[in-house]
PDB file of C-alpha atoms in Angstrom:
ATOM      1  CA  MET I   1       4.288  70.032 -50.042  1.00  0.00           C
ATOM      2  CA  SER I   2       4.925  72.512 -47.216  1.00  0.00           C
ATOM      3  CA  ARG I   3       1.294  72.460 -46.145  1.00  0.00           C
ATOM      4  CA  TRP I   4       1.689  68.770 -45.256  1.00  0.00           C
ATOM      5  CA  LEU I   5       4.734  69.322 -43.043  1.00  0.00           C
ATOM      6  CA  ILE I   6       4.949  70.703 -39.517  1.00  0.00           C
ATOM      7  CA  ASP I   7       5.719  74.417 -39.341  1.00  0.00           C
ATOM      8  CA  LEU I   8       8.879  74.638 -37.244  1.00  0.00           C
ATOM      9  CA  ARG I   9       9.277  78.419 -37.521  1.00  0.00           C
ATOM     10  CA  PRO I  10       8.054  79.076 -33.962  1.00  0.00           C
ATOM     11  CA  VAL I  11      10.661  76.676 -32.572  1.00  0.00           C
ATOM     12  CA  ARG I  12      13.431  78.273 -34.652  1.00  0.00           C
ATOM     13  CA  GLU I  13      12.410  81.911 -34.144  1.00  0.00           C
ATOM     14  CA  SER I  14      11.389  82.067 -30.481  1.00  0.00           C
ATOM     15  CA  PRO I  15      13.935  80.911 -27.876  1.00  0.00           C
ATOM     16  CA  ALA I  16      11.317  81.178 -25.115  1.00  0.00           C
ATOM     17  CA  PHE I  17       8.871  79.003 -27.044  1.00  0.00           C
ATOM     18  CA  ARG I  18      11.679  76.551 -27.861  1.00  0.00           C
ATOM     19  CA  ARG I  19      12.467  76.173 -24.141  1.00  0.00           C
ATOM     20  CA  LEU I  20       8.782  75.683 -23.325  1.00  0.00           C
ATOM     21  CA  TRP I  21       8.415  73.157 -26.139  1.00  0.00           C
ATOM     22  CA  VAL I  22      11.497  71.146 -25.103  1.00  0.00           C
ATOM     23  CA  GLY I  23      10.496  71.223 -21.425  1.00  0.00           C
ATOM     24  CA  SER I  24       6.940  70.187 -22.216  1.00  0.00           C
ATOM     25  CA  THR I  25       8.186  67.365 -24.439  1.00  0.00           C
ATOM     26  CA  VAL I  26      10.484  66.026 -21.711  1.00  0.00           C
ATOM     27  CA  SER I  27       7.645  66.321 -19.182  1.00  0.00           C
ATOM     28  CA  LEU I  28       5.259  64.521 -21.542  1.00  0.00           C
ATOM     29  CA  ILE I  29       7.709  61.661 -22.001  1.00  0.00           C
ATOM     30  CA  GLY I  30       8.076  61.333 -18.223  1.00  0.00           C
ATOM     31  CA  SER I  31       4.319  61.379 -17.740  1.00  0.00           C
ATOM     32  CA  ALA I  32       3.868  58.749 -20.456  1.00  0.00           C
ATOM     33  CA  LEU I  33       6.417  56.498 -18.754  1.00  0.00           C
ATOM     34  CA  THR I  34       4.629  56.979 -15.443  1.00  0.00           C
ATOM     35  CA  THR I  35       1.272  56.249 -17.069  1.00  0.00           C
ATOM     36  CA  PHE I  36       2.682  52.962 -18.363  1.00  0.00           C
ATOM     37  CA  ALA I  37       4.784  51.945 -15.362  1.00  0.00           C
ATOM     38  CA  LEU I  38       2.296  52.541 -12.546  1.00  0.00           C
ATOM     39  CA  PRO I  39      -0.458  50.165 -13.718  1.00  0.00           C
ATOM     40  CA  LEU I  40       2.173  47.599 -14.628  1.00  0.00           C
ATOM     41  CA  GLN I  41       3.772  47.840 -11.192  1.00  0.00           C
ATOM     42  CA  VAL I  42       0.392  47.618  -9.439  1.00  0.00           C
ATOM     43  CA  TYR I  43      -0.512  44.550 -11.486  1.00  0.00           C
ATOM     44  CA  VAL I  44       2.832  42.837 -10.866  1.00  0.00           C
ATOM     45  CA  LEU I  45       2.492  43.582  -7.156  1.00  0.00           C
ATOM     46  CA  THR I  46      -1.123  42.426  -6.751  1.00  0.00           C
ATOM     47  CA  ARG I  47      -1.996  40.322  -9.822  1.00  0.00           C
ATOM     48  CA  SER I  48      -5.373  42.049  -9.599  1.00  0.00           C
ATOM     49  CA  SER I  49      -7.155  43.899 -12.375  1.00  0.00           C
ATOM     50  CA  LEU I  50      -9.335  45.484  -9.703  1.00  0.00           C
ATOM     51  CA  ALA I  51      -6.270  47.044  -8.067  1.00  0.00           C
ATOM     52  CA  VAL I  52      -5.242  48.482 -11.435  1.00  0.00           C
ATOM     53  CA  GLY I  53      -8.756  49.866 -11.886  1.00  0.00           C
ATOM     54  CA  LEU I  54      -8.626  51.445  -8.437  1.00  0.00           C
ATOM     55  CA  LEU I  55      -5.395  53.138  -9.511  1.00  0.00           C
ATOM     56  CA  GLY I  56      -7.432  54.843 -12.219  1.00  0.00           C
ATOM     57  CA  VAL I  57      -9.922  56.012  -9.586  1.00  0.00           C
ATOM     58  CA  ALA I  58      -7.059  57.244  -7.404  1.00  0.00           C
ATOM     59  CA  GLU I  59      -5.879  59.368 -10.350  1.00  0.00           C
ATOM     60  CA  LEU I  60      -9.324  60.499 -11.527  1.00  0.00           C
ATOM     61  CA  ILE I  61     -10.561  62.011  -8.273  1.00  0.00           C
ATOM     62  CA  PRO I  62      -7.614  64.445  -7.791  1.00  0.00           C
ATOM     63  CA  THR I  63      -7.641  65.274 -11.500  1.00  0.00           C
ATOM     64  CA  VAL I  64     -11.271  66.379 -11.364  1.00  0.00           C
ATOM     65  CA  ILE I  65     -11.104  68.172  -8.020  1.00  0.00           C
ATOM     66  CA  VAL I  66      -7.757  69.886  -8.505  1.00  0.00           C
ATOM     67  CA  GLY I  67      -8.432  70.499 -12.192  1.00  0.00           C
ATOM     68  CA  LEU I  68     -11.489  72.554 -11.333  1.00  0.00           C
ATOM     69  CA  ALA I  69      -9.706  74.557  -8.665  1.00  0.00           C
ATOM     70  CA  GLY I  70      -6.398  74.719 -10.556  1.00  0.00           C
ATOM     71  CA  GLY I  71      -7.694  77.155 -13.152  1.00  0.00           C
ATOM     72  CA  ALA I  72      -8.713  79.625 -10.486  1.00  0.00           C
ATOM     73  CA  LEU I  73      -5.405  79.128  -8.716  1.00  0.00           C
ATOM     74  CA  GLY I  74      -3.552  79.797 -11.967  1.00  0.00           C
ATOM     75  CA  ASP I  75      -5.508  83.007 -12.481  1.00  0.00           C
ATOM     76  CA  ARG I  76      -4.847  84.287  -8.963  1.00  0.00           C
ATOM     77  CA  THR I  77      -1.118  83.523  -8.688  1.00  0.00           C
ATOM     78  CA  ASP I  78       2.048  84.086 -10.683  1.00  0.00           C
ATOM     79  CA  ARG I  79       1.736  81.511 -13.467  1.00  0.00           C
ATOM     80  CA  ARG I  80       5.465  81.108 -14.004  1.00  0.00           C
ATOM     81  CA  ALA I  81       6.078  80.442 -10.324  1.00  0.00           C
ATOM     82  CA  LEU I  82       3.170  78.008 -10.132  1.00  0.00           C
ATOM     83  CA  ALA I  83       4.325  76.190 -13.287  1.00  0.00           C
ATOM     84  CA  SER I  84       7.825  75.906 -11.847  1.00  0.00           C
ATOM     85  CA  LEU I  85       6.496  74.660  -8.518  1.00  0.00           C
ATOM     86  CA  THR I  86       4.259  72.027 -10.085  1.00  0.00           C
ATOM     87  CA  SER I  87       7.068  70.921 -12.439  1.00  0.00           C
ATOM     88  CA  VAL I  88       9.430  70.446  -9.493  1.00  0.00           C
ATOM     89  CA  GLY I  89       6.680  68.564  -7.668  1.00  0.00           C
ATOM     90  CA  LEU I  90       6.149  66.255 -10.650  1.00  0.00           C
ATOM     91  CA  ALA I  91       9.902  65.608 -10.844  1.00  0.00           C
ATOM     92  CA  LEU I  92      10.022  64.802  -7.125  1.00  0.00           C
ATOM     93  CA  ILE I  93       7.113  62.402  -7.466  1.00  0.00           C
ATOM     94  CA  SER I  94       8.848  60.707 -10.399  1.00  0.00           C
ATOM     95  CA  GLY I  95      11.951  60.398  -8.255  1.00  0.00           C
ATOM     96  CA  ALA I  96       9.904  58.913  -5.409  1.00  0.00           C
ATOM     97  CA  LEU I  97       8.326  56.415  -7.806  1.00  0.00           C
ATOM     98  CA  ALA I  98      11.752  55.427  -9.107  1.00  0.00           C
ATOM     99  CA  PHE I  99      13.126  55.119  -5.567  1.00  0.00           C
ATOM    100  CA  GLN I 100      10.304  52.947  -4.281  1.00  0.00           C
ATOM    101  CA  ALA I 101      10.601  50.714  -7.367  1.00  0.00           C
ATOM    102  CA  SER I 102      14.376  50.352  -7.045  1.00  0.00           C
ATOM    103  CA  GLU I 103      14.116  49.562  -3.329  1.00  0.00           C
ATOM    104  CA  HIS I 104      11.259  47.074  -3.897  1.00  0.00           C
ATOM    105  CA  LEU I 105       9.119  48.683  -1.206  1.00  0.00           C
ATOM    106  CA  ASP I 106       6.026  46.985  -2.651  1.00  0.00           C
ATOM    107  CA  LEU I 107       3.605  49.268  -0.800  1.00  0.00           C
ATOM    108  CA  LEU I 108       0.341  49.506  -2.703  1.00  0.00           C
ATOM    109  CA  TRP I 109      -0.914  52.470  -0.687  1.00  0.00           C
ATOM    110  CA  LEU I 110       2.263  54.384  -1.560  1.00  0.00           C
ATOM    111  CA  LEU I 111       1.708  53.770  -5.264  1.00  0.00           C
ATOM    112  CA  TYR I 112      -1.872  55.031  -4.976  1.00  0.00           C
ATOM    113  CA  LEU I 113      -0.749  58.092  -3.024  1.00  0.00           C
ATOM    114  CA  LEU I 114       2.029  58.984  -5.474  1.00  0.00           C
ATOM    115  CA  ALA I 115      -0.318  58.423  -8.418  1.00  0.00           C
ATOM    116  CA  ALA I 116      -2.924  60.734  -6.872  1.00  0.00           C
ATOM    117  CA  MET I 117      -0.314  63.407  -6.180  1.00  0.00           C
ATOM    118  CA  HIS I 118       1.016  63.107  -9.729  1.00  0.00           C
ATOM    119  CA  ALA I 119      -2.479  63.435 -11.169  1.00  0.00           C
ATOM    120  CA  ALA I 120      -3.241  66.482  -9.026  1.00  0.00           C
ATOM    121  CA  LEU I 121      -0.067  68.320 -10.025  1.00  0.00           C
ATOM    122  CA  ALA I 122      -0.449  67.331 -13.683  1.00  0.00           C
ATOM    123  CA  ALA I 123      -4.005  68.714 -13.637  1.00  0.00           C
ATOM    124  CA  ILE I 124      -2.530  72.119 -12.807  1.00  0.00           C
ATOM    125  CA  ASN I 125       0.733  71.930 -14.753  1.00  0.00           C
ATOM    126  CA  GLY I 126      -0.563  70.893 -18.182  1.00  0.00           C
ATOM    127  CA  PRO I 127      -3.195  73.583 -18.698  1.00  0.00           C
ATOM    128  CA  LEU I 128      -0.932  76.170 -17.088  1.00  0.00           C
ATOM    129  CA  ARG I 129       1.853  75.499 -19.594  1.00  0.00           C
ATOM    130  CA  ARG I 130      -0.570  75.914 -22.497  1.00  0.00           C
ATOM    131  CA  THR I 131      -1.466  79.438 -21.329  1.00  0.00           C
ATOM    132  CA  PHE I 132       2.095  80.595 -22.049  1.00  0.00           C
ATOM    133  CA  ILE I 133       1.966  79.896 -25.784  1.00  0.00           C
ATOM    134  CA  PRO I 134      -0.067  82.945 -26.904  1.00  0.00           C
ATOM    135  CA  SER I 135       2.300  85.298 -25.076  1.00  0.00           C
ATOM    136  CA  LEU I 136       5.395  83.700 -26.657  1.00  0.00           C
ATOM    137  CA  LEU I 137       4.313  83.658 -30.302  1.00  0.00           C
ATOM    138  CA  PRO I 138       2.895  86.252 -32.675  1.00  0.00           C
ATOM    139  CA  ALA I 139      -0.558  85.690 -34.069  1.00  0.00           C
TER     140      ALA I 139
END
């Protein structure tokens, strides 16, 4: 039966991995909420499927460009510092998205800009976090 269950030993035995796992889970939940809320907000604002599709383009272009350069940046800099910086940036963008929604700014260009910035930082942050796992756990 144990082969069918998730092995939680790494979470129990490694405090550093546990912190990374919890932080990554919280970040993933926030990103999932953003992924749901942004297209919904663009559609409610514009009632246009084209505008929602353009939001995908606004996220794709920074993901591809920054994703290609992000690996080299991660190799050349302190990974922990870069991961912290991109995590703070993602949190600030989430705060800006929440603020503009609560204040009903209804600026489509701002939504596109924040979505592009979120995609760019996520393209660096996600792969960077995964590089920490081998150094935190035994083979």
